[in-house]
Amino acid sequence: MSEFRTIRMPMSREDARSLRAGDMILVDGEIVITAGLPTVQRLVACAEEGRDPPFPLDGGSLLHLGSYSQDTADGGLEILYMNPTTSTRFNRLMPGLIRHFGLTAVGGKGGLDAGCVAAMKEVGCVYLSFLGGGAPLHSAAIEAVRDVAYSDLVAHYRLVRLAVRGLGPLTVGIDAHGNSLFETLQDQAQDRMPAILAQLAKDRAAAGG
């Protein structure tokens, strides 16, 4: 896997700005994850009310990953597997978090909207796209659970700080310069739509004849 660049997390601002949409990377270091909308809403409240989050997020990551886990007898958390959730669920909340905490990396699956892209460009933050259904691959990269917060929530909604090694390969879906693979794909699909519709009409006409 030497063809992939390895990025240390928390990602530096310089590393974030050096990446381009379409780059593929591996990740070592510490990441912060949650799949929970209530969790992200609590972080927004922290930002709006000037309270510290359960553990530091400044200059760090907030990845939309679910940790399907079980509590251990010693009060810890054992992660059984980890998989991305759809980031667009968080579109409304992410711009404020990206700006307030100066996040350098967000991610999940499906991308984020134009408001989020603007905040990412302003701050210097990338969106990392995770392979949907790649739970065995993602889970194998987990080295340790460092911190767990909001334990009143179900396991995959909790805020979790993980140590990982070789997490990926991940695709830079949106870079810190405002370039988005998701927007490009959408534009390409729209450009092709007239030809697709014309072909469908032709096929239907032929079938009806």
PDB file of N, CA and C in Angstrom, residues 24-105:
ATOM      1  N   MET A  24      -5.917   9.649  -2.344  1.00  0.00           N
ATOM      2  CA  MET A  24      -6.225   8.537  -1.449  1.00  0.00           C
ATOM      3  C   MET A  24      -5.135   8.447  -0.396  1.00  0.00           C
ATOM      4  N   ILE A  25      -5.554   8.307   0.861  1.00  0.00           N
ATOM      5  CA  ILE A  25      -4.610   8.343   1.970  1.00  0.00           C
ATOM      6  C   ILE A  25      -4.902   7.223   2.963  1.00  0.00           C
ATOM      7  N   LEU A  26      -3.918   6.987   3.818  1.00  0.00           N
ATOM      8  CA  LEU A  26      -4.075   6.179   5.020  1.00  0.00           C
ATOM      9  C   LEU A  26      -3.903   7.110   6.216  1.00  0.00           C
ATOM     10  N   VAL A  27      -4.498   6.750   7.342  1.00  0.00           N
ATOM     11  CA  VAL A  27      -4.498   7.608   8.520  1.00  0.00           C
ATOM     12  C   VAL A  27      -3.927   6.862   9.712  1.00  0.00           C
ATOM     13  N   ASP A  28      -2.976   7.500  10.394  1.00  0.00           N
ATOM     14  CA  ASP A  28      -2.444   7.039  11.677  1.00  0.00           C
ATOM     15  C   ASP A  28      -2.725   8.114  12.724  1.00  0.00           C
ATOM     16  N   GLY A  29      -2.847   7.701  13.981  1.00  0.00           N
ATOM     17  CA  GLY A  29      -2.984   8.680  15.056  1.00  0.00           C
ATOM     18  C   GLY A  29      -4.326   8.593  15.749  1.00  0.00           C
ATOM     19  N   GLU A  30      -4.888   9.740  16.111  1.00  0.00           N
ATOM     20  CA  GLU A  30      -6.124   9.772  16.880  1.00  0.00           C
ATOM     21  C   GLU A  30      -7.227  10.488  16.115  1.00  0.00           C
ATOM     22  N   ILE A  31      -8.406   9.878  16.099  1.00  0.00           N
ATOM     23  CA  ILE A  31      -9.583  10.445  15.451  1.00  0.00           C
ATOM     24  C   ILE A  31     -10.722  10.494  16.455  1.00  0.00           C
ATOM     25  N   VAL A  32     -11.689  11.366  16.187  1.00  0.00           N
ATOM     26  CA  VAL A  32     -12.896  11.463  17.010  1.00  0.00           C
ATOM     27  C   VAL A  32     -14.084  11.101  16.124  1.00  0.00           C
ATOM     28  N   ILE A  33     -14.943  10.208  16.614  1.00  0.00           N
ATOM     29  CA  ILE A  33     -16.041   9.698  15.796  1.00  0.00           C
ATOM     30  C   ILE A  33     -17.369   9.749  16.537  1.00  0.00           C
ATOM     31  N   THR A  34     -18.444   9.830  15.772  1.00  0.00           N
ATOM     32  CA  THR A  34     -19.802   9.601  16.259  1.00  0.00           C
ATOM     33  C   THR A  34     -20.712   9.427  15.049  1.00  0.00           C
ATOM     34  N   ALA A  35     -21.783   8.660  15.231  1.00  0.00           N
ATOM     35  CA  ALA A  35     -22.814   8.546  14.197  1.00  0.00           C
ATOM     36  C   ALA A  35     -24.105   9.209  14.654  1.00  0.00           C
ATOM     37  N   GLY A  36     -24.057   9.936  15.758  1.00  0.00           N
ATOM     38  CA  GLY A  36     -25.283  10.408  16.387  1.00  0.00           C
ATOM     39  C   GLY A  36     -25.603  11.871  16.153  1.00  0.00           C
ATOM     40  N   LEU A  37     -26.778  12.150  15.614  1.00  0.00           N
ATOM     41  CA  LEU A  37     -27.237  13.527  15.501  1.00  0.00           C
ATOM     42  C   LEU A  37     -27.381  14.191  16.874  1.00  0.00           C
ATOM     43  N   PRO A  38     -27.926  13.502  17.900  1.00  0.00           N
ATOM     44  CA  PRO A  38     -27.987  14.122  19.232  1.00  0.00           C
ATOM     45  C   PRO A  38     -26.601  14.483  19.766  1.00  0.00           C
ATOM     46  N   THR A  39     -25.606  13.677  19.432  1.00  0.00           N
ATOM     47  CA  THR A  39     -24.233  13.940  19.880  1.00  0.00           C
ATOM     48  C   THR A  39     -23.704  15.214  19.252  1.00  0.00           C
ATOM     49  N   VAL A  40     -23.902  15.346  17.952  1.00  0.00           N
ATOM     50  CA  VAL A  40     -23.435  16.543  17.255  1.00  0.00           C
ATOM     51  C   VAL A  40     -24.184  17.772  17.763  1.00  0.00           C
ATOM     52  N   GLN A  41     -25.463  17.620  18.072  1.00  0.00           N
ATOM     53  CA  GLN A  41     -26.229  18.730  18.642  1.00  0.00           C
ATOM     54  C   GLN A  41     -25.658  19.153  19.995  1.00  0.00           C
ATOM     55  N   ARG A  42     -25.184  18.204  20.791  1.00  0.00           N
ATOM     56  CA  ARG A  42     -24.557  18.545  22.073  1.00  0.00           C
ATOM     57  C   ARG A  42     -23.258  19.315  21.859  1.00  0.00           C
ATOM     58  N   LEU A  43     -22.507  18.956  20.832  1.00  0.00           N
ATOM     59  CA  LEU A  43     -21.268  19.675  20.528  1.00  0.00           C
ATOM     60  C   LEU A  43     -21.570  21.093  20.057  1.00  0.00           C
ATOM     61  N   VAL A  44     -22.637  21.238  19.285  1.00  0.00           N
ATOM     62  CA  VAL A  44     -23.062  22.574  18.852  1.00  0.00           C
ATOM     63  C   VAL A  44     -23.418  23.418  20.077  1.00  0.00           C
ATOM     64  N   ALA A  45     -24.104  22.825  21.042  1.00  0.00           N
ATOM     65  CA  ALA A  45     -24.458  23.545  22.272  1.00  0.00           C
ATOM     66  C   ALA A  45     -23.204  23.976  23.025  1.00  0.00           C
ATOM     67  N   CYS A  46     -22.201  23.099  23.070  1.00  0.00           N
ATOM     68  CA  CYS A  46     -20.931  23.461  23.708  1.00  0.00           C
ATOM     69  C   CYS A  46     -20.336  24.694  23.034  1.00  0.00           C
ATOM     70  N   ALA A  47     -20.321  24.693  21.710  1.00  0.00           N
ATOM     71  CA  ALA A  47     -19.744  25.805  20.965  1.00  0.00           C
ATOM     72  C   ALA A  47     -20.538  27.088  21.203  1.00  0.00           C
ATOM     73  N   GLU A  48     -21.859  26.998  21.155  1.00  0.00           N
ATOM     74  CA  GLU A  48     -22.698  28.189  21.285  1.00  0.00           C
ATOM     75  C   GLU A  48     -22.686  28.757  22.691  1.00  0.00           C
ATOM     76  N   GLU A  49     -22.518  27.891  23.678  1.00  0.00           N
ATOM     77  CA  GLU A  49     -22.562  28.327  25.078  1.00  0.00           C
ATOM     78  C   GLU A  49     -21.178  28.545  25.676  1.00  0.00           C
ATOM     79  N   GLY A  50     -20.136  28.365  24.864  1.00  0.00           N
ATOM     80  CA  GLY A  50     -18.777  28.602  25.341  1.00  0.00           C
ATOM     81  C   GLY A  50     -18.264  27.561  26.309  1.00  0.00           C
ATOM     82  N   ARG A  51     -18.843  26.355  26.260  1.00  0.00           N
ATOM     83  CA  ARG A  51     -18.383  25.267  27.124  1.00  0.00           C
ATOM     84  C   ARG A  51     -17.406  24.371  26.372  1.00  0.00           C
ATOM     85  N   ASP A  52     -16.501  23.751  27.114  1.00  0.00           N
ATOM     86  CA  ASP A  52     -15.575  22.810  26.498  1.00  0.00           C
ATOM     87  C   ASP A  52     -16.299  21.513  26.155  1.00  0.00           C
ATOM     88  N   PRO A  53     -15.967  20.882  25.037  1.00  0.00           N
ATOM     89  CA  PRO A  53     -16.512  19.558  24.738  1.00  0.00           C
ATOM     90  C   PRO A  53     -15.893  18.536  25.686  1.00  0.00           C
ATOM     91  N   PRO A  54     -16.394  17.316  25.703  1.00  0.00           N
ATOM     92  CA  PRO A  54     -15.875  16.312  26.640  1.00  0.00           C
ATOM     93  C   PRO A  54     -14.376  16.072  26.515  1.00  0.00           C
ATOM     94  N   PHE A  55     -13.829  16.156  25.324  1.00  0.00           N
ATOM     95  CA  PHE A  55     -12.383  16.155  25.126  1.00  0.00           C
ATOM     96  C   PHE A  55     -12.067  17.084  23.966  1.00  0.00           C
ATOM     97  N   PRO A  56     -10.824  17.577  23.890  1.00  0.00           N
ATOM     98  CA  PRO A  56     -10.506  18.648  22.944  1.00  0.00           C
ATOM     99  C   PRO A  56     -10.783  18.270  21.491  1.00  0.00           C
ATOM    100  N   LEU A  57     -11.375  19.228  20.765  1.00  0.00           N
ATOM    101  CA  LEU A  57     -11.621  19.057  19.337  1.00  0.00           C
ATOM    102  C   LEU A  57     -10.870  20.090  18.496  1.00  0.00           C
ATOM    103  N   ASP A  58     -10.290  21.096  19.138  1.00  0.00           N
ATOM    104  CA  ASP A  58      -9.640  22.169  18.397  1.00  0.00           C
ATOM    105  C   ASP A  58      -8.572  21.621  17.451  1.00  0.00           C
ATOM    106  N   GLY A  59      -8.718  21.981  16.173  1.00  0.00           N
ATOM    107  CA  GLY A  59      -7.745  21.546  15.178  1.00  0.00           C
ATOM    108  C   GLY A  59      -7.779  20.067  14.896  1.00  0.00           C
ATOM    109  N   GLY A  60      -8.818  19.390  15.326  1.00  0.00           N
ATOM    110  CA  GLY A  60      -8.871  17.934  15.202  1.00  0.00           C
ATOM    111  C   GLY A  60      -9.868  17.474  14.160  1.00  0.00           C
ATOM    112  N   SER A  61     -10.378  16.272  14.376  1.00  0.00           N
ATOM    113  CA  SER A  61     -11.296  15.646  13.426  1.00  0.00           C
ATOM    114  C   SER A  61     -12.638  15.386  14.096  1.00  0.00           C
ATOM    115  N   LEU A  62     -13.678  15.315  13.264  1.00  0.00           N
ATOM    116  CA  LEU A  62     -14.980  14.833  13.714  1.00  0.00           C
ATOM    117  C   LEU A  62     -15.543  14.025  12.552  1.00  0.00           C
ATOM    118  N   LEU A  63     -15.467  12.701  12.688  1.00  0.00           N
ATOM    119  CA  LEU A  63     -15.819  11.800  11.601  1.00  0.00           C
ATOM    120  C   LEU A  63     -17.159  11.124  11.887  1.00  0.00           C
ATOM    121  N   HIS A  64     -17.966  11.034  10.852  1.00  0.00           N
ATOM    122  CA  HIS A  64     -19.303  10.447  10.986  1.00  0.00           C
ATOM    123  C   HIS A  64     -19.205   8.938  10.827  1.00  0.00           C
ATOM    124  N   LEU A  65     -18.720   8.304  11.889  1.00  0.00           N
ATOM    125  CA  LEU A  65     -18.523   6.856  11.920  1.00  0.00           C
ATOM    126  C   LEU A  65     -19.264   6.291  13.117  1.00  0.00           C
ATOM    127  N   GLY A  66     -19.965   5.210  12.909  1.00  0.00           N
ATOM    128  CA  GLY A  66     -20.632   4.533  14.005  1.00  0.00           C
ATOM    129  C   GLY A  66     -19.729   3.478  14.604  1.00  0.00           C
ATOM    130  N   SER A  67     -19.612   3.495  15.939  1.00  0.00           N
ATOM    131  CA  SER A  67     -18.834   2.465  16.630  1.00  0.00           C
ATOM    132  C   SER A  67     -19.821   1.490  17.258  1.00  0.00           C
ATOM    133  N   TYR A  68     -20.058   0.397  16.602  1.00  0.00           N
ATOM    134  CA  TYR A  68     -20.974  -0.620  17.130  1.00  0.00           C
ATOM    135  C   TYR A  68     -20.200  -1.438  18.157  1.00  0.00           C
ATOM    136  N   SER A  69     -20.544  -1.246  19.406  1.00  0.00           N
ATOM    137  CA  SER A  69     -19.674  -1.638  20.506  1.00  0.00           C
ATOM    138  C   SER A  69     -20.469  -2.280  21.628  1.00  0.00           C
ATOM    139  N   GLN A  70     -19.719  -2.757  22.620  1.00  0.00           N
ATOM    140  CA  GLN A  70     -20.348  -3.253  23.837  1.00  0.00           C
ATOM    141  C   GLN A  70     -19.536  -2.790  25.034  1.00  0.00           C
ATOM    142  N   ASP A  71     -20.250  -2.521  26.129  1.00  0.00           N
ATOM    143  CA  ASP A  71     -19.579  -2.124  27.366  1.00  0.00           C
ATOM    144  C   ASP A  71     -18.845  -3.327  27.940  1.00  0.00           C
ATOM    145  N   THR A  72     -17.687  -3.057  28.539  1.00  0.00           N
ATOM    146  CA  THR A  72     -16.893  -4.125  29.152  1.00  0.00           C
ATOM    147  C   THR A  72     -17.088  -4.110  30.666  1.00  0.00           C
ATOM    148  N   ALA A  73     -16.701  -5.191  31.299  1.00  0.00           N
ATOM    149  CA  ALA A  73     -16.908  -5.333  32.741  1.00  0.00           C
ATOM    150  C   ALA A  73     -16.157  -4.267  33.535  1.00  0.00           C
ATOM    151  N   ASP A  74     -15.044  -3.787  32.988  1.00  0.00           N
ATOM    152  CA  ASP A  74     -14.248  -2.785  33.714  1.00  0.00           C
ATOM    153  C   ASP A  74     -14.685  -1.356  33.412  1.00  0.00           C
ATOM    154  N   GLY A  75     -15.840  -1.210  32.749  1.00  0.00           N
ATOM    155  CA  GLY A  75     -16.359   0.120  32.463  1.00  0.00           C
ATOM    156  C   GLY A  75     -15.869   0.710  31.155  1.00  0.00           C
ATOM    157  N   GLY A  76     -15.125  -0.059  30.392  1.00  0.00           N
ATOM    158  CA  GLY A  76     -14.617   0.419  29.115  1.00  0.00           C
ATOM    159  C   GLY A  76     -15.574   0.125  27.970  1.00  0.00           C
ATOM    160  N   LEU A  77     -15.066   0.270  26.759  1.00  0.00           N
ATOM    161  CA  LEU A  77     -15.867   0.048  25.567  1.00  0.00           C
ATOM    162  C   LEU A  77     -15.071  -0.816  24.595  1.00  0.00           C
ATOM    163  N   GLU A  78     -15.687  -1.890  24.149  1.00  0.00           N
ATOM    164  CA  GLU A  78     -15.059  -2.755  23.140  1.00  0.00           C
ATOM    165  C   GLU A  78     -15.779  -2.518  21.810  1.00  0.00           C
ATOM    166  N   ILE A  79     -15.023  -2.096  20.807  1.00  0.00           N
ATOM    167  CA  ILE A  79     -15.619  -1.834  19.504  1.00  0.00           C
ATOM    168  C   ILE A  79     -15.647  -3.127  18.694  1.00  0.00           C
ATOM    169  N   LEU A  80     -16.836  -3.525  18.322  1.00  0.00           N
ATOM    170  CA  LEU A  80     -17.006  -4.749  17.547  1.00  0.00           C
ATOM    171  C   LEU A  80     -16.787  -4.479  16.064  1.00  0.00           C
ATOM    172  N   TYR A  81     -17.315  -3.376  15.574  1.00  0.00           N
ATOM    173  CA  TYR A  81     -16.990  -2.930  14.213  1.00  0.00           C
ATOM    174  C   TYR A  81     -17.368  -1.461  14.053  1.00  0.00           C
ATOM    175  N   MET A  82     -16.789  -0.842  13.038  1.00  0.00           N
ATOM    176  CA  MET A  82     -16.949   0.593  12.802  1.00  0.00           C
ATOM    177  C   MET A  82     -17.268   0.806  11.328  1.00  0.00           C
ATOM    178  N   ASN A  83     -18.255   1.662  11.061  1.00  0.00           N
ATOM    179  CA  ASN A  83     -18.682   1.871   9.689  1.00  0.00           C
ATOM    180  C   ASN A  83     -19.187   3.308   9.538  1.00  0.00           C
ATOM    181  N   PRO A  84     -19.072   3.894   8.342  1.00  0.00           N
ATOM    182  CA  PRO A  84     -19.502   5.290   8.165  1.00  0.00           C
ATOM    183  C   PRO A  84     -21.013   5.426   8.117  1.00  0.00           C
ATOM    184  N   THR A  85     -21.484   6.597   8.519  1.00  0.00           N
ATOM    185  CA  THR A  85     -22.886   6.968   8.346  1.00  0.00           C
ATOM    186  C   THR A  85     -22.952   8.139   7.371  1.00  0.00           C
ATOM    187  N   THR A  86     -24.146   8.470   6.915  1.00  0.00           N
ATOM    188  CA  THR A  86     -24.331   9.492   5.892  1.00  0.00           C
ATOM    189  C   THR A  86     -24.131  10.894   6.471  1.00  0.00           C
ATOM    190  N   SER A  87     -23.166  11.602   5.939  1.00  0.00           N
ATOM    191  CA  SER A  87     -22.796  12.911   6.485  1.00  0.00           C
ATOM    192  C   SER A  87     -23.836  13.986   6.241  1.00  0.00           C
ATOM    193  N   THR A  88     -24.622  13.861   5.168  1.00  0.00           N
ATOM    194  CA  THR A  88     -25.591  14.906   4.851  1.00  0.00           C
ATOM    195  C   THR A  88     -26.622  15.096   5.965  1.00  0.00           C
ATOM    196  N   ARG A  89     -26.774  14.103   6.827  1.00  0.00           N
ATOM    197  CA  ARG A  89     -27.660  14.251   7.990  1.00  0.00           C
ATOM    198  C   ARG A  89     -27.227  15.423   8.872  1.00  0.00           C
ATOM    199  N   PHE A  90     -25.942  15.781   8.795  1.00  0.00           N
ATOM    200  CA  PHE A  90     -25.366  16.780   9.686  1.00  0.00           C
ATOM    201  C   PHE A  90     -25.103  18.117   8.982  1.00  0.00           C
ATOM    202  N   ASN A  91     -25.593  18.267   7.740  1.00  0.00           N
ATOM    203  CA  ASN A  91     -25.293  19.470   6.957  1.00  0.00           C
ATOM    204  C   ASN A  91     -25.539  20.766   7.717  1.00  0.00           C
ATOM    205  N   ARG A  92     -26.665  20.855   8.387  1.00  0.00           N
ATOM    206  CA  ARG A  92     -27.052  22.106   9.053  1.00  0.00           C
ATOM    207  C   ARG A  92     -26.123  22.465  10.208  1.00  0.00           C
ATOM    208  N   LEU A  93     -25.544  21.461  10.846  1.00  0.00           N
ATOM    209  CA  LEU A  93     -24.775  21.674  12.068  1.00  0.00           C
ATOM    210  C   LEU A  93     -23.268  21.782  11.855  1.00  0.00           C
ATOM    211  N   MET A  94     -22.782  21.238  10.756  1.00  0.00           N
ATOM    212  CA  MET A  94     -21.335  21.138  10.590  1.00  0.00           C
ATOM    213  C   MET A  94     -20.612  22.463  10.330  1.00  0.00           C
ATOM    214  N   PRO A  95     -21.175  23.418   9.573  1.00  0.00           N
ATOM    215  CA  PRO A  95     -20.406  24.650   9.338  1.00  0.00           C
ATOM    216  C   PRO A  95     -19.975  25.343  10.624  1.00  0.00           C
ATOM    217  N   GLY A  96     -20.886  25.446  11.592  1.00  0.00           N
ATOM    218  CA  GLY A  96     -20.545  26.092  12.855  1.00  0.00           C
ATOM    219  C   GLY A  96     -19.474  25.341  13.623  1.00  0.00           C
ATOM    220  N   LEU A  97     -19.542  24.003  13.599  1.00  0.00           N
ATOM    221  CA  LEU A  97     -18.533  23.205  14.304  1.00  0.00           C
ATOM    222  C   LEU A  97     -17.175  23.310  13.613  1.00  0.00           C
ATOM    223  N   ILE A  98     -17.177  23.263  12.294  1.00  0.00           N
ATOM    224  CA  ILE A  98     -15.922  23.371  11.543  1.00  0.00           C
ATOM    225  C   ILE A  98     -15.224  24.682  11.878  1.00  0.00           C
ATOM    226  N   ARG A  99     -16.002  25.768  11.902  1.00  0.00           N
ATOM    227  CA  ARG A  99     -15.411  27.088  12.173  1.00  0.00           C
ATOM    228  C   ARG A  99     -15.023  27.236  13.651  1.00  0.00           C
ATOM    229  N   HIS A 100     -15.913  26.843  14.556  1.00  0.00           N
ATOM    230  CA  HIS A 100     -15.653  27.064  15.985  1.00  0.00           C
ATOM    231  C   HIS A 100     -14.432  26.290  16.464  1.00  0.00           C
ATOM    232  N   PHE A 101     -14.330  25.023  16.070  1.00  0.00           N
ATOM    233  CA  PHE A 101     -13.224  24.188  16.544  1.00  0.00           C
ATOM    234  C   PHE A 101     -12.039  24.178  15.574  1.00  0.00           C
ATOM    235  N   GLY A 102     -12.174  24.856  14.442  1.00  0.00           N
ATOM    236  CA  GLY A 102     -11.074  24.865  13.475  1.00  0.00           C
ATOM    237  C   GLY A 102     -10.725  23.463  13.026  1.00  0.00           C
ATOM    238  N   LEU A 103     -11.734  22.648  12.761  1.00  0.00           N
ATOM    239  CA  LEU A 103     -11.495  21.253  12.398  1.00  0.00           C
ATOM    240  C   LEU A 103     -10.650  21.164  11.131  1.00  0.00           C
ATOM    241  N   THR A 104      -9.778  20.181  11.084  1.00  0.00           N
ATOM    242  CA  THR A 104      -8.973  19.955   9.882  1.00  0.00           C
ATOM    243  C   THR A 104      -9.471  18.772   9.075  1.00  0.00           C
ATOM    244  N   ALA A 105     -10.299  17.919   9.680  1.00  0.00           N
ATOM    245  CA  ALA A 105     -10.821  16.753   8.957  1.00  0.00           C
ATOM    246  C   ALA A 105     -12.211  16.405   9.457  1.00  0.00           C
TER     247      ALA A 105
END
